[in-house]
PDB file of C-alpha atoms in Angstrom:
ATOM      1  CA  MET A  16     -22.892  17.213  25.316  1.00  0.00           C
ATOM      2  CA  SER A  17     -21.768  20.823  25.036  1.00  0.00           C
ATOM      3  CA  ILE A  18     -22.486  23.038  27.518  1.00  0.00           C
ATOM      4  CA  GLY A  19     -23.791  26.632  26.052  1.00  0.00           C
ATOM      5  CA  HIS A  20     -25.549  29.790  27.496  1.00  0.00           C
ATOM      6  CA  PRO A  21     -28.845  29.338  29.292  1.00  0.00           C
ATOM      7  CA  PRO A  22     -31.382  30.783  26.638  1.00  0.00           C
ATOM      8  CA  GLU A  23     -32.166  33.804  28.840  1.00  0.00           C
ATOM      9  CA  PHE A  24     -28.743  34.731  28.145  1.00  0.00           C
ATOM     10  CA  GLY A  25     -29.312  35.068  24.735  1.00  0.00           C
ATOM     11  CA  ARG A  26     -32.134  36.706  24.814  1.00  0.00           C
ATOM     12  CA  TYR A  27     -30.940  39.175  26.908  1.00  0.00           C
ATOM     13  CA  ARG A  28     -27.967  39.905  24.538  1.00  0.00           C
ATOM     14  CA  ALA A  29     -30.539  40.203  21.413  1.00  0.00           C
ATOM     15  CA  SER A  30     -32.104  42.702  23.499  1.00  0.00           C
ATOM     16  CA  ALA A  31     -28.768  44.777  24.499  1.00  0.00           C
ATOM     17  CA  TRP A  32     -27.506  44.307  20.915  1.00  0.00           C
ATOM     18  CA  LEU A  33     -30.842  46.299  19.589  1.00  0.00           C
ATOM     19  CA  ALA A  34     -30.625  48.712  22.290  1.00  0.00           C
ATOM     20  CA  ALA A  35     -27.153  49.462  21.063  1.00  0.00           C
ATOM     21  CA  THR A  36     -27.729  49.406  16.932  1.00  0.00           C
ATOM     22  CA  GLY A  37     -30.900  51.803  17.895  1.00  0.00           C
ATOM     23  CA  ALA A  38     -28.881  54.091  19.870  1.00  0.00           C
ATOM     24  CA  SER A  39     -26.118  54.156  17.573  1.00  0.00           C
ATOM     25  CA  GLY A  40     -28.534  55.151  15.123  1.00  0.00           C
ATOM     26  CA  ASP A  41     -29.432  58.750  16.819  1.00  0.00           C
ATOM     27  CA  GLY A  42     -26.814  60.121  14.526  1.00  0.00           C
ATOM     28  CA  LEU A  43     -27.096  63.855  14.842  1.00  0.00           C
ATOM     29  CA  TYR A  44     -29.255  63.427  18.284  1.00  0.00           C
ATOM     30  CA  SER A  45     -26.429  61.630  19.976  1.00  0.00           C
ATOM     31  CA  ALA A  46     -23.819  64.404  18.856  1.00  0.00           C
ATOM     32  CA  ILE A  47     -25.830  66.999  20.419  1.00  0.00           C
ATOM     33  CA  ARG A  48     -26.016  65.246  23.792  1.00  0.00           C
ATOM     34  CA  TYR A  49     -22.162  64.435  23.344  1.00  0.00           C
ATOM     35  CA  VAL A  50     -21.490  68.008  23.050  1.00  0.00           C
ATOM     36  CA  ILE A  51     -23.716  69.323  25.431  1.00  0.00           C
ATOM     37  CA  ARG A  52     -22.182  66.799  28.133  1.00  0.00           C
ATOM     38  CA  LEU A  53     -18.507  67.490  26.998  1.00  0.00           C
ATOM     39  CA  LEU A  54     -19.712  71.699  27.920  1.00  0.00           C
ATOM     40  CA  ARG A  55     -20.664  70.882  31.016  1.00  0.00           C
ATOM     41  CA  LEU A  56     -17.399  69.113  31.766  1.00  0.00           C
ATOM     42  CA  LEU A  57     -15.281  71.460  30.367  1.00  0.00           C
ATOM     43  CA  VAL A  58     -17.412  74.262  32.723  1.00  0.00           C
ATOM     44  CA  LEU A  59     -16.831  72.090  35.783  1.00  0.00           C
ATOM     45  CA  LEU A  60     -13.229  71.884  35.189  1.00  0.00           C
ATOM     46  CA  THR A  61     -12.746  75.644  34.986  1.00  0.00           C
ATOM     47  CA  ILE A  62     -15.113  76.064  37.669  1.00  0.00           C
ATOM     48  CA  TRP A  63     -12.155  73.985  39.812  1.00  0.00           C
ATOM     49  CA  ARG A  64      -9.688  75.390  38.247  1.00  0.00           C
ATOM     50  CA  GLY A  65     -11.135  79.016  39.477  1.00  0.00           C
ATOM     51  CA  VAL A  66     -11.656  77.542  43.180  1.00  0.00           C
ATOM     52  CA  LEU A  67      -8.515  75.438  43.821  1.00  0.00           C
ATOM     53  CA  GLY A  68      -6.349  77.884  41.987  1.00  0.00           C
ATOM     54  CA  ASN A  69      -4.144  78.554  45.049  1.00  0.00           C
ATOM     55  CA  GLU A  70      -3.757  75.058  46.111  1.00  0.00           C
ATOM     56  CA  ASP A  71      -0.781  72.833  45.500  1.00  0.00           C
ATOM     57  CA  GLY A  72      -0.605  71.361  41.928  1.00  0.00           C
ATOM     58  CA  SER A  73      -1.183  67.641  43.139  1.00  0.00           C
ATOM     59  CA  GLU A  74      -4.620  68.760  45.016  1.00  0.00           C
ATOM     60  CA  LEU A  75      -5.897  70.244  41.741  1.00  0.00           C
ATOM     61  CA  GLY A  76      -4.794  68.282  39.390  1.00  0.00           C
ATOM     62  CA  ARG A  77      -6.186  65.289  41.769  1.00  0.00           C
ATOM     63  CA  VAL A  78      -9.713  67.056  41.545  1.00  0.00           C
ATOM     64  CA  LEU A  79      -9.398  67.661  37.470  1.00  0.00           C
ATOM     65  CA  THR A  80      -9.122  64.047  37.096  1.00  0.00           C
ATOM     66  CA  TYR A  81     -11.835  63.090  39.846  1.00  0.00           C
ATOM     67  CA  THR A  82     -14.270  65.310  37.972  1.00  0.00           C
ATOM     68  CA  LEU A  83     -13.082  64.391  34.400  1.00  0.00           C
ATOM     69  CA  VAL A  84     -13.353  60.570  35.373  1.00  0.00           C
ATOM     70  CA  ALA A  85     -17.080  61.282  36.975  1.00  0.00           C
ATOM     71  CA  GLY A  86     -18.067  63.031  33.692  1.00  0.00           C
ATOM     72  CA  ALA A  87     -16.509  60.141  31.298  1.00  0.00           C
ATOM     73  CA  PHE A  88     -18.282  57.397  33.105  1.00  0.00           C
ATOM     74  CA  ALA A  89     -21.184  59.345  34.031  1.00  0.00           C
ATOM     75  CA  ASN A  90     -23.940  56.770  32.864  1.00  0.00           C
ATOM     76  CA  GLN A  91     -22.405  53.784  34.822  1.00  0.00           C
ATOM     77  CA  LEU A  92     -22.010  56.188  38.176  1.00  0.00           C
ATOM     78  CA  ASP A  93     -25.528  56.805  38.049  1.00  0.00           C
ATOM     79  CA  ALA A  94     -26.594  53.826  36.858  1.00  0.00           C
ATOM     80  CA  ARG A  95     -31.092  53.746  35.714  1.00  0.00           C
ATOM     81  CA  THR A  96     -32.884  51.793  33.534  1.00  0.00           C
ATOM     82  CA  ASP A  97     -36.053  53.096  31.309  1.00  0.00           C
ATOM     83  CA  LEU A  98     -38.264  50.695  33.401  1.00  0.00           C
ATOM     84  CA  GLY A  99     -39.923  53.751  34.915  1.00  0.00           C
ATOM     85  CA  ASP A 100     -40.714  55.068  31.434  1.00  0.00           C
ATOM     86  CA  ALA A 101     -41.930  51.870  30.652  1.00  0.00           C
ATOM     87  CA  ILE A 102     -44.171  51.581  33.453  1.00  0.00           C
ATOM     88  CA  TRP A 103     -45.117  55.536  32.864  1.00  0.00           C
ATOM     89  CA  ASP A 104     -46.026  55.244  29.031  1.00  0.00           C
ATOM     90  CA  GLY A 105     -47.482  51.707  28.987  1.00  0.00           C
ATOM     91  CA  ARG A 106     -45.054  49.552  27.558  1.00  0.00           C
ATOM     92  CA  ILE A 107     -44.600  47.652  30.690  1.00  0.00           C
ATOM     93  CA  ALA A 108     -47.840  45.522  29.729  1.00  0.00           C
ATOM     94  CA  THR A 109     -45.534  44.200  27.024  1.00  0.00           C
ATOM     95  CA  TRP A 110     -42.555  43.824  28.676  1.00  0.00           C
ATOM     96  CA  PHE A 111     -44.762  41.542  31.112  1.00  0.00           C
ATOM     97  CA  VAL A 112     -45.167  39.089  27.891  1.00  0.00           C
ATOM     98  CA  ALA A 113     -41.676  38.833  26.886  1.00  0.00           C
ATOM     99  CA  PRO A 114     -39.727  35.615  27.505  1.00  0.00           C
ATOM    100  CA  VAL A 115     -37.219  37.357  29.728  1.00  0.00           C
ATOM    101  CA  ARG A 116     -37.535  38.652  33.033  1.00  0.00           C
ATOM    102  CA  VAL A 117     -38.612  42.579  33.352  1.00  0.00           C
ATOM    103  CA  PHE A 118     -35.884  44.207  34.903  1.00  0.00           C
ATOM    104  CA  GLY A 119     -33.598  41.838  33.405  1.00  0.00           C
ATOM    105  CA  LEU A 120     -34.800  43.251  29.849  1.00  0.00           C
ATOM    106  CA  ALA A 121     -34.405  46.941  31.204  1.00  0.00           C
ATOM    107  CA  VAL A 122     -30.744  46.472  32.202  1.00  0.00           C
ATOM    108  CA  ALA A 123     -30.010  44.612  29.055  1.00  0.00           C
ATOM    109  CA  ASN A 124     -31.505  47.939  27.211  1.00  0.00           C
ATOM    110  CA  THR A 125     -29.436  50.008  29.169  1.00  0.00           C
ATOM    111  CA  LEU A 126     -26.118  48.039  28.944  1.00  0.00           C
ATOM    112  CA  GLY A 127     -26.759  48.062  24.974  1.00  0.00           C
ATOM    113  CA  ARG A 128     -27.242  51.600  24.910  1.00  0.00           C
ATOM    114  CA  TRP A 129     -24.133  52.403  26.862  1.00  0.00           C
ATOM    115  CA  ALA A 130     -21.939  50.612  24.556  1.00  0.00           C
ATOM    116  CA  PRO A 131     -22.221  53.591  21.877  1.00  0.00           C
ATOM    117  CA  SER A 132     -21.838  55.916  24.476  1.00  0.00           C
ATOM    118  CA  LEU A 133     -18.783  54.432  25.647  1.00  0.00           C
ATOM    119  CA  VAL A 134     -17.015  54.662  22.238  1.00  0.00           C
ATOM    120  CA  GLY A 135     -18.329  57.916  21.082  1.00  0.00           C
ATOM    121  CA  TYR A 136     -17.699  59.740  24.193  1.00  0.00           C
ATOM    122  CA  THR A 137     -16.122  58.120  27.166  1.00  0.00           C
ATOM    123  CA  ILE A 138     -12.984  56.877  25.613  1.00  0.00           C
ATOM    124  CA  PRO A 139     -12.737  60.158  23.297  1.00  0.00           C
ATOM    125  CA  VAL A 140     -12.735  62.474  26.331  1.00  0.00           C
ATOM    126  CA  LEU A 141     -10.125  60.189  28.326  1.00  0.00           C
ATOM    127  CA  ALA A 142      -7.998  59.912  25.695  1.00  0.00           C
ATOM    128  CA  LEU A 143      -8.345  63.623  24.772  1.00  0.00           C
ATOM    129  CA  ALA A 144      -8.004  64.919  28.501  1.00  0.00           C
ATOM    130  CA  PRO A 145      -4.465  65.890  27.819  1.00  0.00           C
ATOM    131  CA  LEU A 146      -5.242  68.612  25.625  1.00  0.00           C
ATOM    132  CA  VAL A 147      -7.288  70.565  28.187  1.00  0.00           C
ATOM    133  CA  GLY A 148      -4.918  70.146  30.743  1.00  0.00           C
ATOM    134  CA  VAL A 149      -6.091  66.976  32.667  1.00  0.00           C
ATOM    135  CA  ASP A 150      -4.067  63.584  33.606  1.00  0.00           C
ATOM    136  CA  PRO A 151      -6.610  61.252  33.314  1.00  0.00           C
ATOM    137  CA  ARG A 152      -4.598  58.149  34.314  1.00  0.00           C
ATOM    138  CA  PRO A 153      -5.373  56.387  37.332  1.00  0.00           C
ATOM    139  CA  ALA A 154      -3.307  56.967  40.150  1.00  0.00           C
ATOM    140  CA  SER A 155      -1.481  53.360  39.994  1.00  0.00           C
ATOM    141  CA  ILE A 156      -2.157  49.964  38.113  1.00  0.00           C
ATOM    142  CA  GLY A 157      -3.265  48.731  41.263  1.00  0.00           C
ATOM    143  CA  ALA A 158      -6.174  51.514  41.303  1.00  0.00           C
ATOM    144  CA  ALA A 159      -6.844  50.800  37.794  1.00  0.00           C
ATOM    145  CA  VAL A 160      -7.236  47.063  38.179  1.00  0.00           C
ATOM    146  CA  ALA A 161      -9.517  47.918  41.773  1.00  0.00           C
ATOM    147  CA  PHE A 162     -11.805  50.128  39.595  1.00  0.00           C
ATOM    148  CA  VAL A 163     -13.112  47.462  37.700  1.00  0.00           C
ATOM    149  CA  PRO A 164     -14.989  45.676  40.096  1.00  0.00           C
ATOM    150  CA  SER A 165     -15.568  49.127  41.977  1.00  0.00           C
ATOM    151  CA  ILE A 166     -17.471  50.508  39.048  1.00  0.00           C
ATOM    152  CA  ALA A 167     -19.407  47.155  38.261  1.00  0.00           C
ATOM    153  CA  LEU A 168     -20.682  47.406  42.177  1.00  0.00           C
ATOM    154  CA  ALA A 169     -21.210  51.163  41.541  1.00  0.00           C
ATOM    155  CA  VAL A 170     -23.509  50.050  38.438  1.00  0.00           C
ATOM    156  CA  ALA A 171     -25.344  46.789  40.420  1.00  0.00           C
ATOM    157  CA  ILE A 172     -26.150  49.762  43.390  1.00  0.00           C
ATOM    158  CA  GLY A 173     -27.515  51.844  40.874  1.00  0.00           C
ATOM    159  CA  PHE A 174     -29.823  49.373  39.390  1.00  0.00           C
ATOM    160  CA  SER A 175     -31.217  48.458  42.716  1.00  0.00           C
ATOM    161  CA  LEU A 176     -31.721  51.790  43.681  1.00  0.00           C
ATOM    162  CA  ASP A 177     -33.530  52.177  40.131  1.00  0.00           C
ATOM    163  CA  LEU A 178     -36.048  49.114  41.399  1.00  0.00           C
ATOM    164  CA  LEU A 179     -36.777  50.684  44.498  1.00  0.00           C
ATOM    165  CA  LEU A 180     -37.769  54.151  42.956  1.00  0.00           C
ATOM    166  CA  VAL A 181     -39.887  52.242  40.270  1.00  0.00           C
ATOM    167  CA  SER A 182     -41.679  49.868  43.115  1.00  0.00           C
ATOM    168  CA  LEU A 183     -42.388  53.184  45.497  1.00  0.00           C
ATOM    169  CA  MET A 184     -43.545  54.907  42.201  1.00  0.00           C
ATOM    170  CA  ALA A 185     -46.244  52.397  41.656  1.00  0.00           C
ATOM    171  CA  ARG A 186     -46.557  51.914  45.248  1.00  0.00           C
ATOM    172  CA  THR A 187     -47.218  55.893  46.097  1.00  0.00           C
ATOM    173  CA  GLY A 188     -48.800  56.865  42.840  1.00  0.00           C
ATOM    174  CA  TRP A 189     -45.921  59.814  42.228  1.00  0.00           C
ATOM    175  CA  SER A 190     -45.470  60.421  38.576  1.00  0.00           C
ATOM    176  CA  LEU A 191     -41.917  59.636  36.745  1.00  0.00           C
ATOM    177  CA  TRP A 192     -41.083  63.129  36.864  1.00  0.00           C
ATOM    178  CA  ASP A 193     -41.292  62.790  40.658  1.00  0.00           C
ATOM    179  CA  MET A 194     -39.195  59.960  40.826  1.00  0.00           C
ATOM    180  CA  GLN A 195     -36.399  61.711  38.919  1.00  0.00           C
ATOM    181  CA  ARG A 196     -36.348  64.626  40.785  1.00  0.00           C
ATOM    182  CA  LEU A 197     -35.821  62.700  43.941  1.00  0.00           C
ATOM    183  CA  ARG A 198     -32.956  60.854  42.696  1.00  0.00           C
ATOM    184  CA  VAL A 199     -31.234  63.696  40.941  1.00  0.00           C
ATOM    185  CA  THR A 200     -31.925  66.007  44.027  1.00  0.00           C
ATOM    186  CA  PHE A 201     -30.155  63.349  46.499  1.00  0.00           C
ATOM    187  CA  GLY A 202     -28.034  61.652  44.112  1.00  0.00           C
ATOM    188  CA  THR A 203     -26.051  64.171  42.161  1.00  0.00           C
ATOM    189  CA  VAL A 204     -24.710  66.031  45.610  1.00  0.00           C
ATOM    190  CA  LEU A 205     -24.825  63.016  48.194  1.00  0.00           C
ATOM    191  CA  SER A 206     -22.895  60.610  45.596  1.00  0.00           C
ATOM    192  CA  GLY A 207     -19.697  62.734  44.884  1.00  0.00           C
ATOM    193  CA  ALA A 208     -20.458  62.823  41.214  1.00  0.00           C
ATOM    194  CA  VAL A 209     -20.133  66.430  41.005  1.00  0.00           C
ATOM    195  CA  ILE A 210     -18.407  67.581  44.131  1.00  0.00           C
ATOM    196  CA  PRO A 211     -16.286  65.460  45.908  1.00  0.00           C
ATOM    197  CA  LEU A 212     -17.413  64.692  49.059  1.00  0.00           C
ATOM    198  CA  GLY A 213     -14.294  65.918  50.981  1.00  0.00           C
ATOM    199  CA  TYR A 214     -15.399  69.473  49.921  1.00  0.00           C
ATOM    200  CA  LEU A 215     -18.920  69.034  51.398  1.00  0.00           C
ATOM    201  CA  PRO A 216     -19.808  71.302  54.492  1.00  0.00           C
ATOM    202  CA  TRP A 217     -20.775  71.000  57.724  1.00  0.00           C
ATOM    203  CA  GLY A 218     -18.691  67.759  58.240  1.00  0.00           C
ATOM    204  CA  LEU A 219     -20.785  65.542  55.553  1.00  0.00           C
ATOM    205  CA  ALA A 220     -17.554  64.021  54.471  1.00  0.00           C
ATOM    206  CA  ASP A 221     -17.206  62.225  57.851  1.00  0.00           C
ATOM    207  CA  TRP A 222     -20.709  60.291  57.582  1.00  0.00           C
ATOM    208  CA  LEU A 223     -21.767  60.470  53.736  1.00  0.00           C
ATOM    209  CA  PRO A 224     -19.184  57.688  52.714  1.00  0.00           C
ATOM    210  CA  TRP A 225     -20.704  55.114  54.810  1.00  0.00           C
ATOM    211  CA  PHE A 226     -24.066  55.570  52.641  1.00  0.00           C
ATOM    212  CA  PRO A 227     -24.928  54.029  49.615  1.00  0.00           C
ATOM    213  CA  LEU A 228     -25.275  57.163  47.321  1.00  0.00           C
ATOM    214  CA  ALA A 229     -21.189  57.383  47.889  1.00  0.00           C
ATOM    215  CA  SER A 230     -20.900  53.697  47.198  1.00  0.00           C
ATOM    216  CA  MET A 231     -22.675  54.645  43.631  1.00  0.00           C
ATOM    217  CA  ALA A 232     -19.809  57.300  42.307  1.00  0.00           C
ATOM    218  CA  SER A 233     -17.292  58.514  45.221  1.00  0.00           C
ATOM    219  CA  ALA A 234     -16.111  54.689  45.649  1.00  0.00           C
ATOM    220  CA  PRO A 235     -14.680  54.160  42.453  1.00  0.00           C
ATOM    221  CA  LEU A 236     -13.736  57.715  41.582  1.00  0.00           C
ATOM    222  CA  ARG A 237     -11.693  57.924  44.732  1.00  0.00           C
ATOM    223  CA  ILE A 238      -9.840  54.469  43.867  1.00  0.00           C
ATOM    224  CA  TRP A 239      -9.233  55.800  40.337  1.00  0.00           C
ATOM    225  CA  VAL A 240      -7.407  58.669  41.832  1.00  0.00           C
ATOM    226  CA  GLY A 241      -5.887  57.022  44.881  1.00  0.00           C
ATOM    227  CA  ASP A 242      -7.652  58.317  47.672  1.00  0.00           C
ATOM    228  CA  GLY A 243      -8.791  55.955  50.126  1.00  0.00           C
ATOM    229  CA  ASP A 244      -8.184  52.334  50.568  1.00  0.00           C
ATOM    230  CA  PRO A 245      -9.456  50.128  47.562  1.00  0.00           C
ATOM    231  CA  GLY A 246     -10.174  47.108  49.259  1.00  0.00           C
ATOM    232  CA  LEU A 247     -12.133  48.915  52.238  1.00  0.00           C
ATOM    233  CA  LEU A 248     -14.107  50.900  49.547  1.00  0.00           C
ATOM    234  CA  ILE A 249     -14.877  47.833  47.758  1.00  0.00           C
ATOM    235  CA  ALA A 250     -16.148  45.969  50.845  1.00  0.00           C
ATOM    236  CA  GLY A 251     -18.192  48.827  51.556  1.00  0.00           C
ATOM    237  CA  GLN A 252     -19.957  48.532  47.965  1.00  0.00           C
ATOM    238  CA  ALA A 253     -20.433  45.010  48.093  1.00  0.00           C
ATOM    239  CA  ALA A 254     -22.022  45.530  51.496  1.00  0.00           C
ATOM    240  CA  TRP A 255     -24.207  48.231  49.966  1.00  0.00           C
ATOM    241  CA  ALA A 256     -25.068  46.162  46.894  1.00  0.00           C
ATOM    242  CA  MET A 257     -26.404  43.127  48.811  1.00  0.00           C
ATOM    243  CA  ILE A 258     -28.700  45.076  50.624  1.00  0.00           C
ATOM    244  CA  GLY A 259     -29.790  47.137  47.833  1.00  0.00           C
ATOM    245  CA  TRP A 260     -30.631  44.188  45.775  1.00  0.00           C
ATOM    246  CA  ILE A 261     -32.182  42.282  48.614  1.00  0.00           C
ATOM    247  CA  ALA A 262     -34.453  45.135  49.571  1.00  0.00           C
ATOM    248  CA  ALA A 263     -35.255  45.781  45.272  1.00  0.00           C
ATOM    249  CA  LEU A 264     -36.000  42.684  44.937  1.00  0.00           C
ATOM    250  CA  ALA A 265     -38.539  42.395  48.022  1.00  0.00           C
ATOM    251  CA  ALA A 266     -40.219  45.674  46.602  1.00  0.00           C
ATOM    252  CA  TRP A 267     -40.277  44.276  43.512  1.00  0.00           C
ATOM    253  CA  GLY A 268     -41.963  41.135  44.569  1.00  0.00           C
ATOM    254  CA  ARG A 269     -44.820  43.180  46.224  1.00  0.00           C
ATOM    255  CA  GLN A 270     -45.393  45.811  43.561  1.00  0.00           C
ATOM    256  CA  ARG A 271     -45.107  43.830  40.372  1.00  0.00           C
ATOM    257  CA  GLU A 272     -48.827  43.123  40.197  1.00  0.00           C
ATOM    258  CA  ARG A 273     -49.188  46.880  40.590  1.00  0.00           C
ATOM    259  CA  LEU A 274     -46.728  47.508  38.146  1.00  0.00           C
ATOM    260  CA  VAL A 275     -48.531  45.597  35.291  1.00  0.00           C
ATOM    261  CA  GLY A 276     -51.710  47.812  35.440  1.00  0.00           C
ATOM    262  CA  TYR A 277     -50.353  51.217  36.579  1.00  0.00           C
ATOM    263  CA  GLY A 278     -49.169  52.528  33.313  1.00  0.00           C
ATOM    264  CA  GLY A 279     -51.559  50.972  31.175  1.00  0.00           C
TER     265      GLY A 279
END
């Protein structure tokens, strides 16, 4: 008897494939989004050149690489599903009768939508970075190897936060936009996705790395540029991923009945 994938795996894979083909068919809309993301990235690189123009070349180069990689992997460093949208517009009712777990379906759809972006944006940005004077390479081979589990853990933490916020939205009656503003307000700055934590004022760099938001973006980016101990950073991410998923699954279990009717 041959051993194959569980039936649910095939359903998730099919969902991810459908999401990928749908996203790749966006055509001009996707191209416009990529251009906007690229312009934003170029503006950030220009700002850092102005701010750190008097610093030594190695420091400026490290920050430019950090910023470029953060822009290239922006989706993965702020991983979120469309479960909140599904609740808000009522699609959640059909998701609950699908032959797969609801949040698993949301994750599969997200991973599928990431595929065209990785091919159409992330890889070209890294490949063409030298044209704008940025060295995109990781600090070492070890850093490149460590970045893989680190960004996987960052995605896991991001998804757990997404599930927690969705459950909070259902519990409190907040709107979808309230939830998104909450995440953007705190996540953009405190995760290190835009500004390296070491450049934040008031000594925030001393304690923010110990919090889960930093494990979503700062940790993998620091590993890429060779700032910090990869083993310690990954261990911290693993701890936050475990804590985040325990909390998220507990919150989801309490709110799933409320979630069924919230968007309908």
